[in-house]
Amino acid sequence: MSNAANLTFSQPTRHMTQETHHDYTGSKLGMWIFLVTEMLLFGGLFLVYAVYRYMHPADFHNAAQDLNVFIGTVNTCILLTSSLTMALSIATLQKGQRQAAVWLLLTTILLGIIFLVNKYFEWTAKIHHGIYPNSAEMLRFPQGEILFFGLYYVMTGLHGVHVVAGVVLLSIMVNVIRRKPCDVHVFGAASPGPAGVRRLTLTDATGHEMWTSEGIGELIDSVSVVVNYRPSEGRMRPQDYVALENCGLYWHLVDIIWIFLFPLFYLIT
Amino acid sequence: MKRDDMNADHQHHEHPAISYGKFVGVWLALLMLTALTVAASGLQLHVVGVVTAACVATLKTLLVLYIFMHLMYEERIFKIALAVGVATLAVFIALTFADFPFR
Amino acid sequence: MTAAVIAAAPREPSYLAYRGRYSGILGWIFSLDHKRIGVMYLIAQAVFFLVGASLGVTMRLQLMRPDNHLVQPQVYNALFTLHGVIMIFLFVIPSLSASFGNFFLPILIGAKDVSFPKLNLMSWYLFMIGAVVALMSLFTGNGPPDTGWTFYVPYSIRTSTNVVMGLTGVFIIGFSSILTGLNFITTVHRLRAPGMSWFRMPLFVWALYATAWIQVLATPILGITLALVVVERLAGVGIFDPAKGGDPILYQHLFWIYSHPAVYIMILPAMGAITEIIPTFSHRTIFGYKAIAMSSMAIALLGSLVWGHHMFVSGQSDVADITFSLLTFLVAIPSAVKVFNWTATLYKGSIVLEAPMLYALSFIFLFSIGGLTGLMQGALAVDVHLHDTAFIVGHFHYVMFGGTGFGFFAALHYWFPKMFGRSYSDKVARLAWGILFVGFNTLYFPFLILGWLGMPRRYYTYSFPQFASLEMLSTVGSWILVTGILLMVGNFLHAALKGARAEDNPWGGVTLDWKIPSPPPLENFEQIPVITQGPYDGFEGQAPR
């Protein structure tokens, strides 16, 4: 045992602390600033919409009557509901209820996909009626209506792209939060094993051996240990759920954009 | 000097957890506001209708921002960043409208 | 500040010598270290600058004589488009922010890195991908874009050249710019060293912070605008095409909503660097610290409200003309605040005219010419005469090259010893500066006169003999300028390979960057410094050099 007593364990060095450094507020601040840029991206389109609607109020009014308010309303409700399940998913994960979080996240993804399917049918119906950019049918429309449908396709299209990106992002998150946690309570001690070779072992709280090192030579008197700690149920730290929170922020933003797109295109009849 | 001005690692304030019931309540409010705005659009209110739609959309957005996105519990800089973005967009639109109506 | 604490420990390997998981070139292109990323931006920008400069020299050769046919007209159109796109989007928009900003922002606030190192590396990759896509438009499709860097509709919708690819490249570069801005804002908010309050930040940091906000707020508008032109070209969606009811002037609004603030993205970091250099070489604390810090924010704010002054003759309303003209005059105020504070800092200082200081002083001179000629165009009646003439070209080269370019060179001379741990020859640097300064003015001052006389910009050739002597003078200026640039580049290459070891603090600077080794170690600081003083305190009692 004297060997073990000589061996000291050092906490990970500065390099490790840099890598494991985590700034919870900082990552969310970064995400919020990104959301601001997204808002301005769509903001440019809202500006174009505002100018053309100002210039062609009657055409916009007439063109909007071709859109199906029922589908629009249903899709609005779907996205609002998906925002609820998203918020609940984060709330459950924060309390450590991993399983519930996964199911709520899957529901969110499903609602996102249903939204896209509705959108698909809506677009194809329009295209069947010959209303799509540069179509012979559409070029006969008054100019304001051409602009209305141009903006309709671009704005709902860009929004749809964001929904797709959100669905992909959330699917990745499902995998991330499903991973089973491993729980390390005790750093091990080095003791001379059989044949007098010193080994380092890590054990969990119950004393169950989890890992044993190669033999440690006589000349080594200090060992650094790095443990990739994953939390157990119910003991969540901010860095365990900040990624999901940031994805959630993105998802809510996509919802907010739809909250504005819906009245601007469907409800101006 | 304020604490959040410092380079303190790991400093973060935990949010007071929002109850599930509150989330569901906000969701119901959002659905009701949607119903309201659809119903109002059927009434052919012209200017009043536009104002109603804008107010409802803004209200819905605030609910999502403050509750679903936890903005009400975030530090001041989060609200400033958002306000700066909104103000910038408003100014861009306003200054562009120094042109079109006066042609 | 805390020099004793930081310098005491034995030296760690520098960020240049550090061996991480990868070595050689992979150790650079996979590095998350803000300093290596900054150096990679610097190298890329230097290459793009030389490419852009050679396109510019070719244009000068074409304009050297009346009725010249050195290149084909279509080639000339491609030349001015690519010269603009490369210089604007690949050199002056990333400018000092991406290179020196990345390198020095964390150091100047006492941090080990930026908030999001991976995002930082991704920004660099996006920048390079965007650059490659933009340059590929040269060799693919129906030839390089010929629209000018502004991509005005409806021509950019109708031309058969490779506009889509050029636009895609610019779009990707814009995304890179946004991510850098986001990263810098978060870094400044979250990673300042203990005791580094907002008004203890060096003024370069203030300038970068203001720039980052413009990047974040204005660039998305450009992104969506260019994307609209792309979908209009590819899918025939009616947005800007007048045949489909679109309004081309709306495109101009959207384009300049970004591109005017972009001018301040280009110039603000250069102003920040100048603000670091002048106190160091005057051995005197900065005059009017808060005024300079706030003027950076004021420029960011007011600069976002003046875009309409690019459109005085476009057919926008008189109300818009007058509004934007007024706002344009206002934006001169914060710029002038900076100039006055710089000159006040010089007053009674112990001025040392080493190379960085020469560049800094010529920055003030050239930027003042650029700024004041800008005010002339802000006046509505004068602008009608000057719009689309060589005067405009002269003006923005005084601002962009005399300002940002000279600021970039100043920063490079100032920080080169810190970044690479090597000294360049001061004699050669001063000689190169002299040649550059003479060449610059010989090249661009004739533009102002030519424009005043009525020489239009973007014209392939001209038949008026009365322009010939000034055009010739300008072309000779371009040769002098190129000589100066090559001498400067040669000086730096020689220093990087064979230069003597640089001291940690060769200029007697007092900000944090001068209190760590040259070149800095991987994590900048042995331990995070505690700040107890203003950024420019400490010149008092310094031995005269």
PDB file of C-alpha atoms in Angstrom, chain C residues 36-163:
ATOM      1  CA  ARG C  36      -3.979  30.826 -35.506  1.00  0.00           C
ATOM      2  CA  ILE C  37      -7.399  31.551 -37.020  1.00  0.00           C
ATOM      3  CA  GLY C  38      -6.541  35.257 -37.050  1.00  0.00           C
ATOM      4  CA  VAL C  39      -3.270  34.544 -38.845  1.00  0.00           C
ATOM      5  CA  MET C  40      -5.066  32.345 -41.386  1.00  0.00           C
ATOM      6  CA  TYR C  41      -7.472  35.202 -42.116  1.00  0.00           C
ATOM      7  CA  LEU C  42      -4.505  37.529 -42.430  1.00  0.00           C
ATOM      8  CA  ILE C  43      -2.763  35.339 -44.986  1.00  0.00           C
ATOM      9  CA  ALA C  44      -5.950  34.782 -46.991  1.00  0.00           C
ATOM     10  CA  GLN C  45      -6.742  38.488 -46.986  1.00  0.00           C
ATOM     11  CA  ALA C  46      -3.217  39.400 -48.052  1.00  0.00           C
ATOM     12  CA  VAL C  47      -3.487  37.035 -51.021  1.00  0.00           C
ATOM     13  CA  PHE C  48      -6.909  38.398 -52.029  1.00  0.00           C
ATOM     14  CA  PHE C  49      -5.587  41.930 -51.662  1.00  0.00           C
ATOM     15  CA  LEU C  50      -2.739  41.223 -54.068  1.00  0.00           C
ATOM     16  CA  VAL C  51      -5.153  39.590 -56.564  1.00  0.00           C
ATOM     17  CA  GLY C  52      -7.529  42.555 -56.301  1.00  0.00           C
ATOM     18  CA  ALA C  53      -4.666  45.009 -56.658  1.00  0.00           C
ATOM     19  CA  SER C  54      -3.409  43.381 -59.834  1.00  0.00           C
ATOM     20  CA  LEU C  55      -6.920  43.602 -61.334  1.00  0.00           C
ATOM     21  CA  GLY C  56      -6.915  47.282 -60.403  1.00  0.00           C
ATOM     22  CA  VAL C  57      -3.541  47.871 -62.030  1.00  0.00           C
ATOM     23  CA  THR C  58      -4.836  46.220 -65.203  1.00  0.00           C
ATOM     24  CA  MET C  59      -7.747  48.646 -65.222  1.00  0.00           C
ATOM     25  CA  ARG C  60      -5.340  51.541 -64.844  1.00  0.00           C
ATOM     26  CA  LEU C  61      -3.344  50.278 -67.837  1.00  0.00           C
ATOM     27  CA  GLN C  62      -6.521  50.178 -69.926  1.00  0.00           C
ATOM     28  CA  LEU C  63      -7.401  53.768 -68.956  1.00  0.00           C
ATOM     29  CA  MET C  64      -3.866  55.062 -69.373  1.00  0.00           C
ATOM     30  CA  ARG C  65      -4.452  56.523 -72.862  1.00  0.00           C
ATOM     31  CA  PRO C  66      -7.559  57.705 -74.716  1.00  0.00           C
ATOM     32  CA  ASP C  67      -9.095  55.166 -77.112  1.00  0.00           C
ATOM     33  CA  ASN C  68      -7.024  52.375 -75.640  1.00  0.00           C
ATOM     34  CA  HIS C  69      -7.897  48.740 -76.417  1.00  0.00           C
ATOM     35  CA  LEU C  70      -5.560  46.819 -74.170  1.00  0.00           C
ATOM     36  CA  VAL C  71      -8.411  44.518 -73.010  1.00  0.00           C
ATOM     37  CA  GLN C  72     -11.797  43.702 -74.514  1.00  0.00           C
ATOM     38  CA  PRO C  73     -14.769  45.774 -73.254  1.00  0.00           C
ATOM     39  CA  GLN C  74     -16.405  42.698 -71.721  1.00  0.00           C
ATOM     40  CA  VAL C  75     -13.141  41.863 -69.954  1.00  0.00           C
ATOM     41  CA  TYR C  76     -13.045  45.400 -68.582  1.00  0.00           C
ATOM     42  CA  ASN C  77     -16.571  44.973 -67.187  1.00  0.00           C
ATOM     43  CA  ALA C  78     -15.480  41.741 -65.532  1.00  0.00           C
ATOM     44  CA  LEU C  79     -12.344  43.481 -64.211  1.00  0.00           C
ATOM     45  CA  PHE C  80     -14.165  46.226 -62.344  1.00  0.00           C
ATOM     46  CA  THR C  81     -16.759  43.775 -61.048  1.00  0.00           C
ATOM     47  CA  LEU C  82     -14.169  41.348 -59.721  1.00  0.00           C
ATOM     48  CA  HIS C  83     -11.881  44.099 -58.436  1.00  0.00           C
ATOM     49  CA  GLY C  84     -14.871  45.385 -56.461  1.00  0.00           C
ATOM     50  CA  VAL C  85     -16.112  42.000 -55.260  1.00  0.00           C
ATOM     51  CA  ILE C  86     -12.660  40.780 -54.220  1.00  0.00           C
ATOM     52  CA  MET C  87     -11.551  44.002 -52.555  1.00  0.00           C
ATOM     53  CA  ILE C  88     -14.871  44.668 -50.826  1.00  0.00           C
ATOM     54  CA  PHE C  89     -15.979  41.222 -49.741  1.00  0.00           C
ATOM     55  CA  LEU C  90     -12.658  39.419 -49.418  1.00  0.00           C
ATOM     56  CA  PHE C  91     -10.414  42.192 -48.127  1.00  0.00           C
ATOM     57  CA  VAL C  92     -12.021  45.239 -46.565  1.00  0.00           C
ATOM     58  CA  ILE C  93     -15.159  43.686 -45.052  1.00  0.00           C
ATOM     59  CA  PRO C  94     -13.254  41.071 -43.055  1.00  0.00           C
ATOM     60  CA  SER C  95     -10.441  43.673 -42.861  1.00  0.00           C
ATOM     61  CA  LEU C  96      -9.003  44.182 -39.403  1.00  0.00           C
ATOM     62  CA  SER C  97     -11.946  42.551 -37.698  1.00  0.00           C
ATOM     63  CA  ALA C  98     -11.370  38.997 -38.863  1.00  0.00           C
ATOM     64  CA  SER C  99      -7.579  39.035 -38.753  1.00  0.00           C
ATOM     65  CA  PHE C 100      -6.376  41.411 -36.030  1.00  0.00           C
ATOM     66  CA  GLY C 101      -9.730  41.286 -34.263  1.00  0.00           C
ATOM     67  CA  ASN C 102      -9.564  37.538 -33.907  1.00  0.00           C
ATOM     68  CA  PHE C 103      -5.976  37.665 -32.783  1.00  0.00           C
ATOM     69  CA  PHE C 104      -6.207  40.555 -30.328  1.00  0.00           C
ATOM     70  CA  LEU C 105      -9.788  40.819 -29.085  1.00  0.00           C
ATOM     71  CA  PRO C 106      -9.414  38.021 -26.495  1.00  0.00           C
ATOM     72  CA  ILE C 107      -5.923  39.207 -25.553  1.00  0.00           C
ATOM     73  CA  LEU C 108      -7.005  42.806 -25.047  1.00  0.00           C
ATOM     74  CA  ILE C 109      -9.856  41.846 -22.721  1.00  0.00           C
ATOM     75  CA  GLY C 110      -7.776  39.321 -20.811  1.00  0.00           C
ATOM     76  CA  ALA C 111      -9.427  36.150 -22.127  1.00  0.00           C
ATOM     77  CA  LYS C 112      -7.984  32.861 -23.333  1.00  0.00           C
ATOM     78  CA  ASP C 113     -10.063  32.648 -26.469  1.00  0.00           C
ATOM     79  CA  VAL C 114     -13.334  33.796 -27.990  1.00  0.00           C
ATOM     80  CA  SER C 115     -16.627  32.467 -26.647  1.00  0.00           C
ATOM     81  CA  PHE C 116     -17.171  29.943 -29.453  1.00  0.00           C
ATOM     82  CA  PRO C 117     -13.843  28.686 -30.841  1.00  0.00           C
ATOM     83  CA  LYS C 118     -15.433  26.043 -33.075  1.00  0.00           C
ATOM     84  CA  LEU C 119     -17.808  28.568 -34.573  1.00  0.00           C
ATOM     85  CA  ASN C 120     -14.790  30.788 -35.129  1.00  0.00           C
ATOM     86  CA  LEU C 121     -13.037  28.140 -37.183  1.00  0.00           C
ATOM     87  CA  MET C 122     -16.270  27.478 -39.054  1.00  0.00           C
ATOM     88  CA  SER C 123     -16.446  31.185 -39.926  1.00  0.00           C
ATOM     89  CA  TRP C 124     -13.016  30.942 -41.489  1.00  0.00           C
ATOM     90  CA  TYR C 125     -14.046  27.908 -43.518  1.00  0.00           C
ATOM     91  CA  LEU C 126     -17.199  29.662 -44.695  1.00  0.00           C
ATOM     92  CA  PHE C 127     -15.098  32.654 -45.654  1.00  0.00           C
ATOM     93  CA  MET C 128     -12.735  30.502 -47.687  1.00  0.00           C
ATOM     94  CA  ILE C 129     -15.568  28.506 -49.299  1.00  0.00           C
ATOM     95  CA  GLY C 130     -17.360  31.725 -50.200  1.00  0.00           C
ATOM     96  CA  ALA C 131     -14.151  33.143 -51.640  1.00  0.00           C
ATOM     97  CA  VAL C 132     -13.531  30.028 -53.732  1.00  0.00           C
ATOM     98  CA  VAL C 133     -17.126  30.031 -55.027  1.00  0.00           C
ATOM     99  CA  ALA C 134     -16.894  33.730 -55.891  1.00  0.00           C
ATOM    100  CA  LEU C 135     -13.585  33.207 -57.686  1.00  0.00           C
ATOM    101  CA  MET C 136     -14.918  30.124 -59.483  1.00  0.00           C
ATOM    102  CA  SER C 137     -17.436  32.376 -61.212  1.00  0.00           C
ATOM    103  CA  LEU C 138     -14.388  33.495 -63.222  1.00  0.00           C
ATOM    104  CA  PHE C 139     -13.800  30.181 -64.860  1.00  0.00           C
ATOM    105  CA  THR C 140     -17.221  28.538 -65.109  1.00  0.00           C
ATOM    106  CA  GLY C 141     -20.516  29.239 -66.833  1.00  0.00           C
ATOM    107  CA  ASN C 142     -20.806  32.171 -69.182  1.00  0.00           C
ATOM    108  CA  GLY C 143     -17.854  34.099 -67.857  1.00  0.00           C
ATOM    109  CA  PRO C 144     -17.371  36.309 -64.808  1.00  0.00           C
ATOM    110  CA  PRO C 145     -20.155  38.653 -63.648  1.00  0.00           C
ATOM    111  CA  ASP C 146     -20.155  42.056 -65.336  1.00  0.00           C
ATOM    112  CA  THR C 147     -22.648  43.872 -63.126  1.00  0.00           C
ATOM    113  CA  GLY C 148     -20.292  45.797 -60.888  1.00  0.00           C
ATOM    114  CA  TRP C 149     -20.018  44.759 -57.259  1.00  0.00           C
ATOM    115  CA  THR C 150     -23.470  46.237 -56.555  1.00  0.00           C
ATOM    116  CA  PHE C 151     -25.340  43.613 -58.640  1.00  0.00           C
ATOM    117  CA  TYR C 152     -28.053  46.125 -59.541  1.00  0.00           C
ATOM    118  CA  VAL C 153     -31.280  44.730 -60.956  1.00  0.00           C
ATOM    119  CA  PRO C 154     -32.695  44.442 -63.582  1.00  0.00           C
ATOM    120  CA  TYR C 155     -29.341  44.001 -65.343  1.00  0.00           C
ATOM    121  CA  SER C 156     -28.170  41.365 -62.861  1.00  0.00           C
ATOM    122  CA  ILE C 157     -31.349  39.393 -63.615  1.00  0.00           C
ATOM    123  CA  ARG C 158     -30.925  39.642 -67.383  1.00  0.00           C
ATOM    124  CA  THR C 159     -27.177  39.304 -67.983  1.00  0.00           C
ATOM    125  CA  SER C 160     -26.060  35.887 -69.151  1.00  0.00           C
ATOM    126  CA  THR C 161     -22.851  35.967 -67.112  1.00  0.00           C
ATOM    127  CA  ASN C 162     -22.189  33.891 -64.044  1.00  0.00           C
ATOM    128  CA  VAL C 163     -24.016  36.115 -61.563  1.00  0.00           C
TER     129      VAL C 163
END
